[in-house]
Coordinates of C-alpha atoms in Angstrom, one line a residue:
M1 CA -20.6 34.2 -17.3
S2 CA -22.6 32.9 -20.3
I3 CA -19.5 32.4 -22.3
L4 CA -17.8 30.4 -19.5
F5 CA -21.0 28.3 -19.2
S6 CA -21.0 27.6 -22.9
Q7 CA -17.3 26.5 -22.8
E8 CA -18.0 24.1 -19.9
L9 CA -21.1 22.8 -21.6
L10 CA -19.1 22.2 -24.8
I11 CA -16.4 20.3 -22.8
Y12 CA -18.9 18.1 -20.9
T13 CA -20.8 17.3 -24.1
A14 CA -17.5 16.3 -25.8
L15 CA -16.7 14.1 -22.8
V16 CA -20.0 12.4 -22.9
L17 CA -19.8 11.7 -26.7
L18 CA -16.1 11.1 -27.3
V19 CA -14.8 9.4 -24.1
P20 CA -17.0 6.2 -24.5
L21 CA -16.0 5.9 -28.1
Y22 CA -12.3 6.3 -27.2
C23 CA -12.7 3.7 -24.4
L24 CA -14.2 1.2 -26.8
Y25 CA -11.5 2.0 -29.4
S26 CA -8.7 1.4 -26.9
R27 CA -10.1 -1.8 -25.5
V28 CA -10.4 -3.2 -29.1
I29 CA -6.8 -2.2 -29.8
C30 CA -5.6 -3.8 -26.5
R31 CA -7.3 -7.0 -27.4
S32 CA -5.7 -6.9 -30.9
G33 CA -2.3 -7.0 -29.3
N34 CA -1.1 -3.6 -30.4
P35 CA -0.9 -1.5 -27.3
A36 CA 1.4 1.1 -28.9
L37 CA -1.7 2.5 -30.6
V38 CA -3.3 3.6 -27.3
L39 CA -0.5 5.8 -26.2
P40 CA -1.7 9.2 -25.0
T41 CA -3.1 11.4 -27.8
N42 CA -3.3 15.2 -27.3
W43 CA -6.8 15.7 -28.6
P44 CA -8.2 19.2 -29.2
I45 CA -9.9 20.6 -26.1
L46 CA -9.9 17.2 -24.3
H47 CA -6.1 16.8 -24.4
M48 CA -5.1 13.5 -22.9
F49 CA -8.1 13.1 -20.6
P50 CA -9.9 10.4 -22.8
S51 CA -6.7 8.3 -22.8
F52 CA -6.4 8.4 -19.0
L53 CA -10.1 7.5 -18.6
A54 CA -9.9 4.7 -21.2
N55 CA -7.0 3.1 -19.3
L56 CA -8.0 3.8 -15.7
H57 CA -9.0 0.1 -15.4
N58 CA -5.4 -0.9 -16.0
L59 CA -3.6 2.4 -15.2
H60 CA -0.4 1.0 -13.6
E61 CA 0.5 -1.1 -16.7
Y62 CA -0.6 1.7 -19.0
L63 CA 1.7 4.2 -17.2
T64 CA 4.6 1.7 -17.4
L65 CA 4.1 1.4 -21.2
V66 CA 4.0 5.1 -21.7
L67 CA 6.9 5.9 -19.4
A68 CA 9.1 3.2 -21.1
G69 CA 8.4 4.8 -24.5
S70 CA 8.9 8.4 -23.4
G71 CA 12.2 8.4 -21.5
H72 CA 10.6 7.9 -18.0
N73 CA 8.7 11.2 -18.1
F74 CA 5.7 12.7 -19.8
R75 CA 3.0 15.3 -19.4
A76 CA -0.8 14.8 -19.4
H77 CA -3.4 17.5 -19.4
G78 CA -7.2 17.4 -19.1
P79 CA -9.7 19.8 -20.7
P80 CA -9.5 23.5 -19.9
G81 CA -11.2 24.3 -16.6
T82 CA -10.7 20.8 -15.1
G83 CA -7.4 21.7 -13.3
L84 CA -5.9 18.4 -14.5
R85 CA -2.2 19.1 -15.2
F86 CA -0.1 16.1 -14.6
F87 CA 3.7 15.5 -14.8
V88 CA 4.2 11.7 -14.6
T89 CA 7.7 10.4 -13.8
C90 CA 9.6 7.3 -12.7
D91 CA 13.0 8.9 -13.2
P92 CA 15.2 8.3 -10.1
T93 CA 16.9 11.6 -10.4
N94 CA 13.6 13.4 -10.5
V95 CA 12.4 11.3 -7.5
R96 CA 15.4 12.4 -5.5
H97 CA 14.7 16.0 -6.3
I98 CA 11.0 15.7 -5.3
F99 CA 11.5 13.7 -2.2
T100 CA 14.8 15.0 -0.8
T101 CA 16.6 17.9 -2.6
N102 CA 13.6 20.3 -2.8
Y103 CA 10.9 18.3 -1.0
T104 CA 9.3 21.4 0.6
N105 CA 8.2 22.4 -2.9
F106 CA 6.3 19.2 -3.4
P107 CA 3.7 18.6 -0.6
K108 CA 0.8 16.2 -1.0
G109 CA -1.4 19.3 -1.3
A110 CA -4.9 20.5 -0.3
E111 CA -6.8 18.4 -2.8
F112 CA -5.2 15.2 -1.6
A113 CA -6.1 16.1 2.0
D114 CA -9.7 16.8 0.8
I115 CA -10.1 13.4 -0.8
F116 CA -8.7 11.6 2.2
D117 CA -10.4 13.8 4.7
I118 CA -11.0 10.8 7.0
V119 CA -7.3 10.9 7.9
G120 CA -7.0 14.7 7.8
G121 CA -4.3 15.9 10.3
S122 CA -2.5 12.5 10.3
L123 CA 0.8 11.8 8.7
F124 CA -1.1 10.4 5.7
T125 CA -2.0 14.0 4.6
I126 CA 0.1 16.6 6.4
D127 CA 3.4 18.2 5.4
G128 CA 5.8 20.7 6.9
E129 CA 6.2 21.4 10.6
P130 CA 3.1 19.5 11.7
S131 CA 4.4 16.4 9.9
H132 CA 7.8 16.9 11.5
Q133 CA 6.3 17.1 15.0
Q134 CA 4.0 14.1 14.6
R135 CA 6.7 12.0 13.0
A136 CA 9.0 12.7 15.9
K137 CA 6.2 11.6 18.3
V138 CA 5.5 8.4 16.4
K139 CA 9.3 7.6 15.9
G140 CA 9.8 8.0 19.7
A141 CA 7.0 5.5 20.4
L142 CA 8.2 3.0 17.9
S143 CA 11.8 3.2 18.9
N144 CA 11.0 2.5 22.6
P145 CA 12.6 -0.9 23.3
R146 CA 9.6 -2.1 25.2
M147 CA 7.4 -1.2 22.3
A148 CA 9.6 -3.0 19.9
A149 CA 9.5 -6.1 22.1
T150 CA 5.7 -5.8 22.4
M151 CA 5.3 -5.7 18.6
A152 CA 7.6 -8.7 18.1
A153 CA 5.8 -10.7 20.8
C154 CA 2.4 -9.8 19.2
C155 CA 3.6 -11.0 15.8
C156 CA 4.9 -14.3 17.1
D157 CA 1.8 -14.9 19.2
K158 CA -0.5 -14.2 16.2
V159 CA 1.5 -16.4 13.9
E160 CA 1.8 -19.3 16.4
N161 CA -1.8 -19.2 17.8
G162 CA -3.7 -17.8 14.9
L163 CA -2.1 -18.1 11.5
L164 CA -0.3 -21.5 11.7
P165 CA -3.3 -23.4 13.3
F166 CA -5.5 -22.1 10.5
F167 CA -3.0 -23.2 7.9
R168 CA -2.8 -26.7 9.6
R169 CA -6.6 -27.0 9.4
M170 CA -6.7 -26.0 5.8
A171 CA -3.8 -28.4 4.9
S172 CA -5.4 -31.4 6.8
T173 CA -8.6 -31.0 4.8
G174 CA -7.0 -29.9 1.5
T175 CA -9.4 -26.8 1.5
P176 CA -8.5 -23.9 -0.8
F177 CA -8.8 -20.5 0.6
D178 CA -8.1 -16.8 -0.3
V179 CA -4.8 -16.0 1.2
Q180 CA -5.2 -12.3 0.5
E181 CA -8.3 -12.1 2.6
L182 CA -6.6 -14.1 5.3
M183 CA -3.5 -11.7 5.3
S184 CA -5.9 -8.7 5.5
R185 CA -7.5 -10.2 8.6
F186 CA -4.2 -11.2 10.1
M187 CA -2.7 -7.7 9.6
F188 CA -5.9 -6.0 10.9
D189 CA -5.4 -7.8 14.2
L190 CA -1.6 -7.4 14.2
A191 CA -1.9 -3.7 13.5
A192 CA -4.5 -3.1 16.2
M193 CA -2.9 -5.1 19.0
P194 CA 0.2 -2.9 19.7
F195 CA -1.5 0.3 18.8
F196 CA -4.7 0.0 20.9
G197 CA -3.7 -2.8 23.3
V198 CA -6.8 -4.6 21.9
D199 CA -7.0 -7.7 19.7
P200 CA -10.0 -7.4 17.3
G201 CA -9.9 -11.1 16.6
L202 CA -10.7 -11.1 12.9
L203 CA -8.5 -14.1 12.4
S204 CA -10.5 -16.2 14.9
S205 CA -13.5 -18.1 13.6
E206 CA -15.6 -17.2 16.7
M207 CA -15.2 -13.5 15.9
L208 CA -16.6 -13.6 12.4
Q209 CA -19.8 -12.0 13.5
D210 CA -18.0 -8.9 14.9
M211 CA -19.5 -6.7 12.2
L212 CA -18.0 -3.5 13.4
H213 CA -14.4 -4.7 12.8
M214 CA -15.3 -6.5 9.6
D215 CA -17.1 -3.4 8.3
A216 CA -14.1 -1.3 9.3
A217 CA -11.8 -3.6 7.2
V218 CA -14.2 -3.2 4.2
A219 CA -14.3 0.6 4.7
L220 CA -10.5 0.8 4.6
D221 CA -10.6 -1.0 1.2
T222 CA -13.3 1.3 -0.1
F223 CA -11.3 4.4 0.8
M224 CA -8.1 3.1 -0.9
E225 CA -10.0 2.1 -4.1
V226 CA -12.4 5.1 -4.5
G227 CA -9.7 7.6 -3.4
F228 CA -7.4 6.4 -6.1
S229 CA -10.0 7.1 -8.8
L230 CA -10.8 10.6 -7.4
L231 CA -7.1 11.5 -7.7
M232 CA -7.5 11.2 -11.4
T233 CA -10.8 13.1 -11.5
P234 CA -11.4 16.9 -11.8
S235 CA -12.0 18.2 -8.2
S236 CA -15.2 20.0 -9.3
Y237 CA -16.6 16.6 -10.4
W238 CA -16.1 14.7 -7.2
K239 CA -16.9 17.7 -5.0
L240 CA -20.3 18.0 -6.8
M241 CA -20.8 14.2 -6.2
R242 CA -20.0 14.8 -2.6
W243 CA -22.5 17.6 -2.3
L244 CA -25.2 15.6 -4.1
N245 CA -24.2 12.4 -2.2
I246 CA -24.1 10.3 -5.3
G247 CA -21.6 7.9 -7.1
P248 CA -18.3 7.1 -5.4
E249 CA -18.8 9.8 -2.8
R250 CA -21.9 8.0 -1.5
K251 CA -19.8 5.0 -0.8
L252 CA -17.2 7.1 0.9
K253 CA -19.8 8.7 3.1
V254 CA -20.7 5.3 4.5
A255 CA -17.1 4.3 4.8
R256 CA -16.3 7.5 6.8
M257 CA -19.1 6.7 9.2
V258 CA -17.9 3.1 9.8
L259 CA -14.3 4.2 10.3
R260 CA -15.1 7.0 12.7
E261 CA -17.2 4.6 14.7
F262 CA -14.4 2.1 14.8
A263 CA -11.8 4.7 15.8
A264 CA -14.2 6.0 18.5
E265 CA -14.7 2.5 19.9
M266 CA -10.9 1.9 20.0
M267 CA -10.3 5.1 21.8
E268 CA -13.1 4.4 24.3
R269 CA -11.9 0.9 25.0
R270 CA -8.3 2.1 25.5
K271 CA -9.4 4.8 27.9
M272 CA -11.4 2.3 29.9
N273 CA -8.5 -0.1 30.1
T274 CA -6.3 2.8 31.3
C275 CA -8.7 3.5 34.1
F276 CA -8.2 0.0 35.5
V277 CA -4.4 0.1 35.5
G278 CA -2.7 1.9 38.3
N279 CA 0.8 2.2 36.8
E280 CA 0.6 4.9 34.2
D281 CA 4.2 4.5 33.0
E282 CA 3.4 0.9 32.1
Q283 CA 0.5 2.0 30.1
E284 CA 2.6 4.5 28.1
D285 CA 5.0 1.8 27.2
G286 CA 2.2 -0.8 26.5
D287 CA 0.7 0.6 23.3
I288 CA 1.2 3.5 20.9
L289 CA -2.2 5.1 21.4
S290 CA -1.5 5.7 25.1
C291 CA 1.3 8.1 24.5
F292 CA -1.1 10.3 22.4
L293 CA -4.0 10.0 24.8
N294 CA -1.8 11.4 27.5
D295 CA -0.4 14.3 25.4
P296 CA -2.3 17.6 25.6
D297 CA -1.1 18.4 22.0
Y298 CA -3.3 15.5 20.8
A299 CA -6.4 16.2 23.0
D300 CA -8.6 16.7 19.9
D301 CA -10.6 13.5 19.4
D302 CA -11.0 14.2 15.7
L303 CA -7.3 14.3 15.3
L304 CA -6.8 11.1 17.3
R305 CA -9.5 9.4 15.2
A306 CA -7.7 10.5 12.0
M307 CA -4.4 9.2 13.3
I308 CA -5.9 5.8 14.3
I309 CA -7.4 5.3 10.8
G310 CA -4.2 6.5 9.1
Y311 CA -2.2 4.1 11.2
M312 CA -4.5 1.2 10.2
F313 CA -4.1 2.2 6.5
A314 CA -0.3 2.0 6.8
A315 CA 0.1 -1.0 9.1
R316 CA -2.6 -3.3 7.7
D317 CA -2.7 -2.7 4.0
T318 CA 1.0 -2.4 3.0
V319 CA 2.2 -5.6 4.8
G320 CA -0.9 -7.7 4.1
T321 CA -0.8 -6.8 0.4
T322 CA 3.0 -7.6 0.1
L323 CA 2.6 -10.9 1.8
T324 CA 0.0 -12.0 -0.8
W325 CA 2.3 -11.1 -3.7
I326 CA 5.2 -12.9 -2.0
F327 CA 3.1 -16.1 -1.7
Y328 CA 2.1 -15.8 -5.3
K329 CA 5.7 -15.4 -6.6
L330 CA 7.2 -18.1 -4.4
A331 CA 4.6 -20.6 -5.6
Q332 CA 5.9 -19.9 -9.1
N333 CA 9.6 -20.2 -8.1
P334 CA 10.2 -23.4 -6.1
N335 CA 14.0 -22.9 -6.4
I336 CA 13.7 -19.6 -4.4
V337 CA 11.6 -21.5 -1.8
S338 CA 14.4 -24.0 -1.5
N339 CA 17.0 -21.2 -1.0
I340 CA 14.9 -19.7 1.7
R341 CA 14.6 -23.1 3.5
K342 CA 18.3 -23.6 3.1
E343 CA 18.9 -20.3 4.9
L344 CA 16.4 -21.3 7.6
S345 CA 17.9 -24.7 8.1
P346 CA 20.6 -23.8 10.6
I347 CA 18.1 -22.0 12.8
A348 CA 15.6 -24.9 12.6
S349 CA 18.4 -27.4 13.6
R350 CA 18.7 -25.6 16.9
K351 CA 15.0 -25.7 17.6
A352 CA 12.9 -28.7 18.5
A353 CA 9.3 -29.2 17.6
V354 CA 7.4 -31.2 20.2
G355 CA 4.4 -33.4 19.2
V356 CA 3.2 -34.8 15.9
D357 CA 1.4 -31.6 14.8
A358 CA 4.0 -29.2 16.3
M359 CA 5.3 -26.5 14.0
L360 CA 8.4 -24.4 14.1
I361 CA 8.1 -20.6 14.7
F362 CA 10.9 -18.4 13.6
E363 CA 11.1 -15.4 15.9
P364 CA 12.3 -11.9 14.9
K365 CA 15.6 -12.2 16.7
E366 CA 16.3 -15.4 14.7
T367 CA 15.4 -14.0 11.3
R368 CA 16.9 -10.5 11.7
S369 CA 20.2 -11.5 10.0
L370 CA 18.7 -13.6 7.1
V371 CA 19.9 -11.9 4.0
Y372 CA 18.3 -14.0 1.3
L373 CA 14.9 -13.8 2.8
K374 CA 15.2 -10.0 2.9
A375 CA 16.2 -10.0 -0.7
V376 CA 13.0 -11.9 -1.5
L377 CA 10.9 -9.3 0.3
Y378 CA 12.7 -6.4 -1.6
E379 CA 12.4 -8.1 -5.0
T380 CA 8.7 -8.6 -4.5
L381 CA 8.3 -4.9 -3.4
R382 CA 10.3 -3.8 -6.5
L383 CA 7.8 -5.4 -8.9
Y384 CA 4.7 -5.1 -6.7
P385 CA 5.0 -2.1 -4.4
A386 CA 2.2 -1.9 -2.0
A387 CA 1.6 1.8 -2.8
P388 CA 2.1 1.9 -6.6
L389 CA 1.7 5.7 -7.0
E390 CA 2.7 8.8 -5.1
C391 CA 1.0 12.1 -5.8
K392 CA 2.6 15.5 -5.1
T393 CA 1.5 19.1 -5.7
V394 CA 3.9 21.8 -7.1
V395 CA 4.0 24.9 -4.9
A396 CA 6.3 27.0 -7.1
D397 CA 7.6 26.7 -10.6
D398 CA 10.6 24.4 -10.8
I399 CA 12.8 22.5 -13.3
M400 CA 13.3 18.8 -12.8
P401 CA 16.8 17.2 -13.2
S402 CA 15.4 15.6 -16.4
G403 CA 15.0 19.2 -17.8
H404 CA 11.2 19.2 -17.6
E405 CA 9.5 22.3 -16.3
V406 CA 6.7 22.0 -13.7
H407 CA 4.5 24.8 -12.7
A408 CA 2.7 25.9 -9.5
G409 CA -0.5 23.9 -9.2
D410 CA 0.6 20.9 -11.3
T411 CA 0.1 17.5 -9.9
I412 CA 3.2 15.2 -10.0
I413 CA 2.5 11.4 -10.3
I414 CA 5.4 9.2 -9.3
S415 CA 4.8 5.7 -10.7
I416 CA 6.6 3.5 -8.3
H417 CA 5.1 0.5 -10.0
S418 CA 6.6 1.6 -13.3
M419 CA 10.0 2.4 -11.8
G420 CA 10.5 -1.3 -10.9
R421 CA 9.9 -2.2 -14.5
M422 CA 12.2 0.2 -16.3
E423 CA 15.1 -1.3 -18.2
G424 CA 17.0 1.9 -17.8
V425 CA 16.7 1.7 -14.0
W426 CA 17.0 -2.0 -13.3
G427 CA 18.6 -3.5 -16.4
E428 CA 17.5 -5.8 -19.2
D429 CA 16.2 -8.4 -16.7
C430 CA 13.9 -5.8 -15.0
L431 CA 10.8 -7.9 -15.5
H432 CA 12.4 -11.1 -14.1
Y433 CA 11.8 -12.1 -10.4
K434 CA 15.4 -12.3 -9.2
P435 CA 16.2 -11.9 -5.5
D436 CA 19.9 -12.3 -6.2
R437 CA 20.0 -8.8 -7.7
W438 CA 19.8 -7.5 -4.2
L439 CA 22.8 -9.5 -2.9
S440 CA 26.5 -8.4 -2.9
V441 CA 29.1 -10.6 -4.5
G442 CA 29.2 -13.8 -2.4
G443 CA 25.6 -13.3 -1.3
N444 CA 26.5 -12.5 2.3
N445 CA 25.2 -8.9 2.4
M446 CA 22.5 -6.8 0.9
R447 CA 23.6 -4.6 -2.0
Y448 CA 23.1 -0.9 -1.4
V449 CA 20.3 0.6 -3.5
P450 CA 19.3 4.3 -2.9
S451 CA 15.8 4.9 -1.7
H452 CA 15.0 7.2 -4.7
K453 CA 15.5 4.2 -6.9
F454 CA 13.6 1.8 -4.6
L455 CA 10.6 3.7 -3.3
A456 CA 8.7 0.9 -1.5
F457 CA 9.5 2.6 1.9
N458 CA 9.3 6.1 0.6
S459 CA 12.4 8.4 0.6
G460 CA 13.9 11.5 2.2
P461 CA 12.2 13.2 5.2
R462 CA 9.1 11.0 4.7
M463 CA 10.9 7.7 4.9
C464 CA 8.6 5.0 6.3
L465 CA 8.8 5.0 10.1
G466 CA 7.6 1.4 10.3
K467 CA 10.0 -0.1 7.8
D468 CA 11.9 -2.3 10.3
I469 CA 8.6 -3.4 11.9
A470 CA 7.2 -4.3 8.5
I471 CA 10.3 -6.3 7.5
M472 CA 10.2 -8.1 10.9
Q473 CA 6.5 -9.1 10.4
M474 CA 7.0 -10.3 6.9
K475 CA 10.1 -12.3 7.7
T476 CA 8.3 -14.0 10.6
V477 CA 5.2 -14.9 8.5
I478 CA 7.1 -16.1 5.5
A479 CA 9.8 -18.1 7.3
S480 CA 7.2 -19.8 9.6
T481 CA 4.9 -20.6 6.8
L482 CA 7.4 -21.9 4.3
W483 CA 9.2 -24.1 6.8
N484 CA 6.0 -25.9 7.8
F485 CA 4.0 -25.9 4.5
D486 CA 4.1 -26.1 0.8
V487 CA 2.0 -23.5 -0.9
E488 CA 0.2 -24.1 -4.2
V489 CA -1.7 -21.5 -6.2
M490 CA -4.8 -22.9 -7.7
D491 CA -5.1 -23.0 -11.5
G492 CA -7.6 -20.9 -13.5
Q493 CA -7.2 -17.6 -11.7
T494 CA -6.8 -14.2 -13.3
I495 CA -4.1 -12.5 -11.3
Q496 CA -4.1 -8.7 -11.8
P497 CA -3.6 -5.7 -9.5
K498 CA -6.5 -3.8 -8.2
Q499 CA -6.6 -0.2 -9.4
A500 CA -6.4 1.4 -6.0
C501 CA -4.0 3.3 -3.7
I502 CA -2.9 -0.1 -2.4
Q503 CA -2.0 -2.7 -5.0
Q504 CA -4.0 -5.6 -3.8
M505 CA -4.9 -8.4 -6.2
K506 CA -8.2 -7.6 -7.9
N507 CA -9.6 -11.1 -7.5
G508 CA -7.7 -12.3 -4.4
L509 CA -5.4 -15.3 -4.5
I510 CA -6.8 -18.8 -3.9
V511 CA -4.1 -21.3 -2.6
K512 CA -4.0 -24.7 -1.1
L513 CA -1.5 -25.9 1.5
K514 CA 0.3 -29.2 2.2
K515 CA 2.0 -29.9 5.5
R516 CA 5.7 -30.6 4.9
E517 CA 7.2 -33.9 5.9
M518 CA 10.3 -33.1 8.0

């Protein structure tokens, strides 16, 4: 016992003394313009842990640099006793093996579930048969024609009566605003409406004092940001912090309380609404939560709360974040904006806007066949995937298609962010924003790209169930916005991704709008 204690003391002392020096060293090297010098170094005892810590503030770009120089795969280990054994990859053949060919050997794992315990039991954390059953239930709800119509109607209503009126006010006064915060509010409302049958109203100025819903939105961000850092931290460290209620775990404790209160309120409001409606069949088709409330397999309130919060993670963050990056890239590429408007023009010519301030709304049935707009969405997701990393745990020893061995207990990090920036995967122009790469010859159809090469919507048995809904929502927002307004990104901003499970912009995105002259 004393020998083990001495080893741990030695490791912790080395971390305290050497990691700050290495962090300072790497920052200086980065500013000197020679990033090759901060590639992972396999130090005695500490292995690559200092390198990871030193670059945690810019991990996505760091992993891209390392993966590009190491053939799309590399290993990283922490000090003995920390349990940090990583295999990092962005190799499409490995991804296919992990997500499809041998996916049962690569679950998210118990540690991932412990970190994101607030959504424990939901699709966010579970694997195997429980995941299969829950996915079938959710898929059935989402594929219901009445549900699909409800979600499309909610999106159009929120764009027409919430988003575009706000844009018109901002354009008329020339007032800059943070489009990322706005998209977060918009998607919070849009996610809640078809799931709970309740509109939180975060997009409405009169609802700005609704602190429960605002706090819930902040708590979602906290979990995505803090959870990301914990994935790279020895479990013994963050479990000790949780026990002592200090550091990031203190923030997570507050976030858990807020999110549980929000989920409980949504369940209560939904149950009360059900009591006042006589036709139960209409209720089951009216929102997603109803089909779970009426199912005895989901009678556990803790499980329902976890599912509610997990749904809000998926529905709010992924689409809202992607919309922000789309606005940013389109503001830099006016030629692409012109191409989108050209594709929208035949639809617009069949619609009539009534009144001086009237604006055109492009409905899902009208934008469904728009190929170029879809290519713009995919190109944005290629370079700025909403979820930049996927983490898996190895159950049994295996050999990757790349020839690398992985061992039981290893953590596999799939860098989706890096995959979109690999010349060996996407060609010499991989860093260029080119929607045309997604189009077939002639530009009339989308080119086939396998999901293990483009992981924005996951792959294999865990393919995103809300993919079509997300595309519908993004098409409606982008088409309706670009046809009615010009978007200008304000100068002087530092645009960089937040280091979190969801790749939001660290400092938001301040834009200004101008109403288009038709």
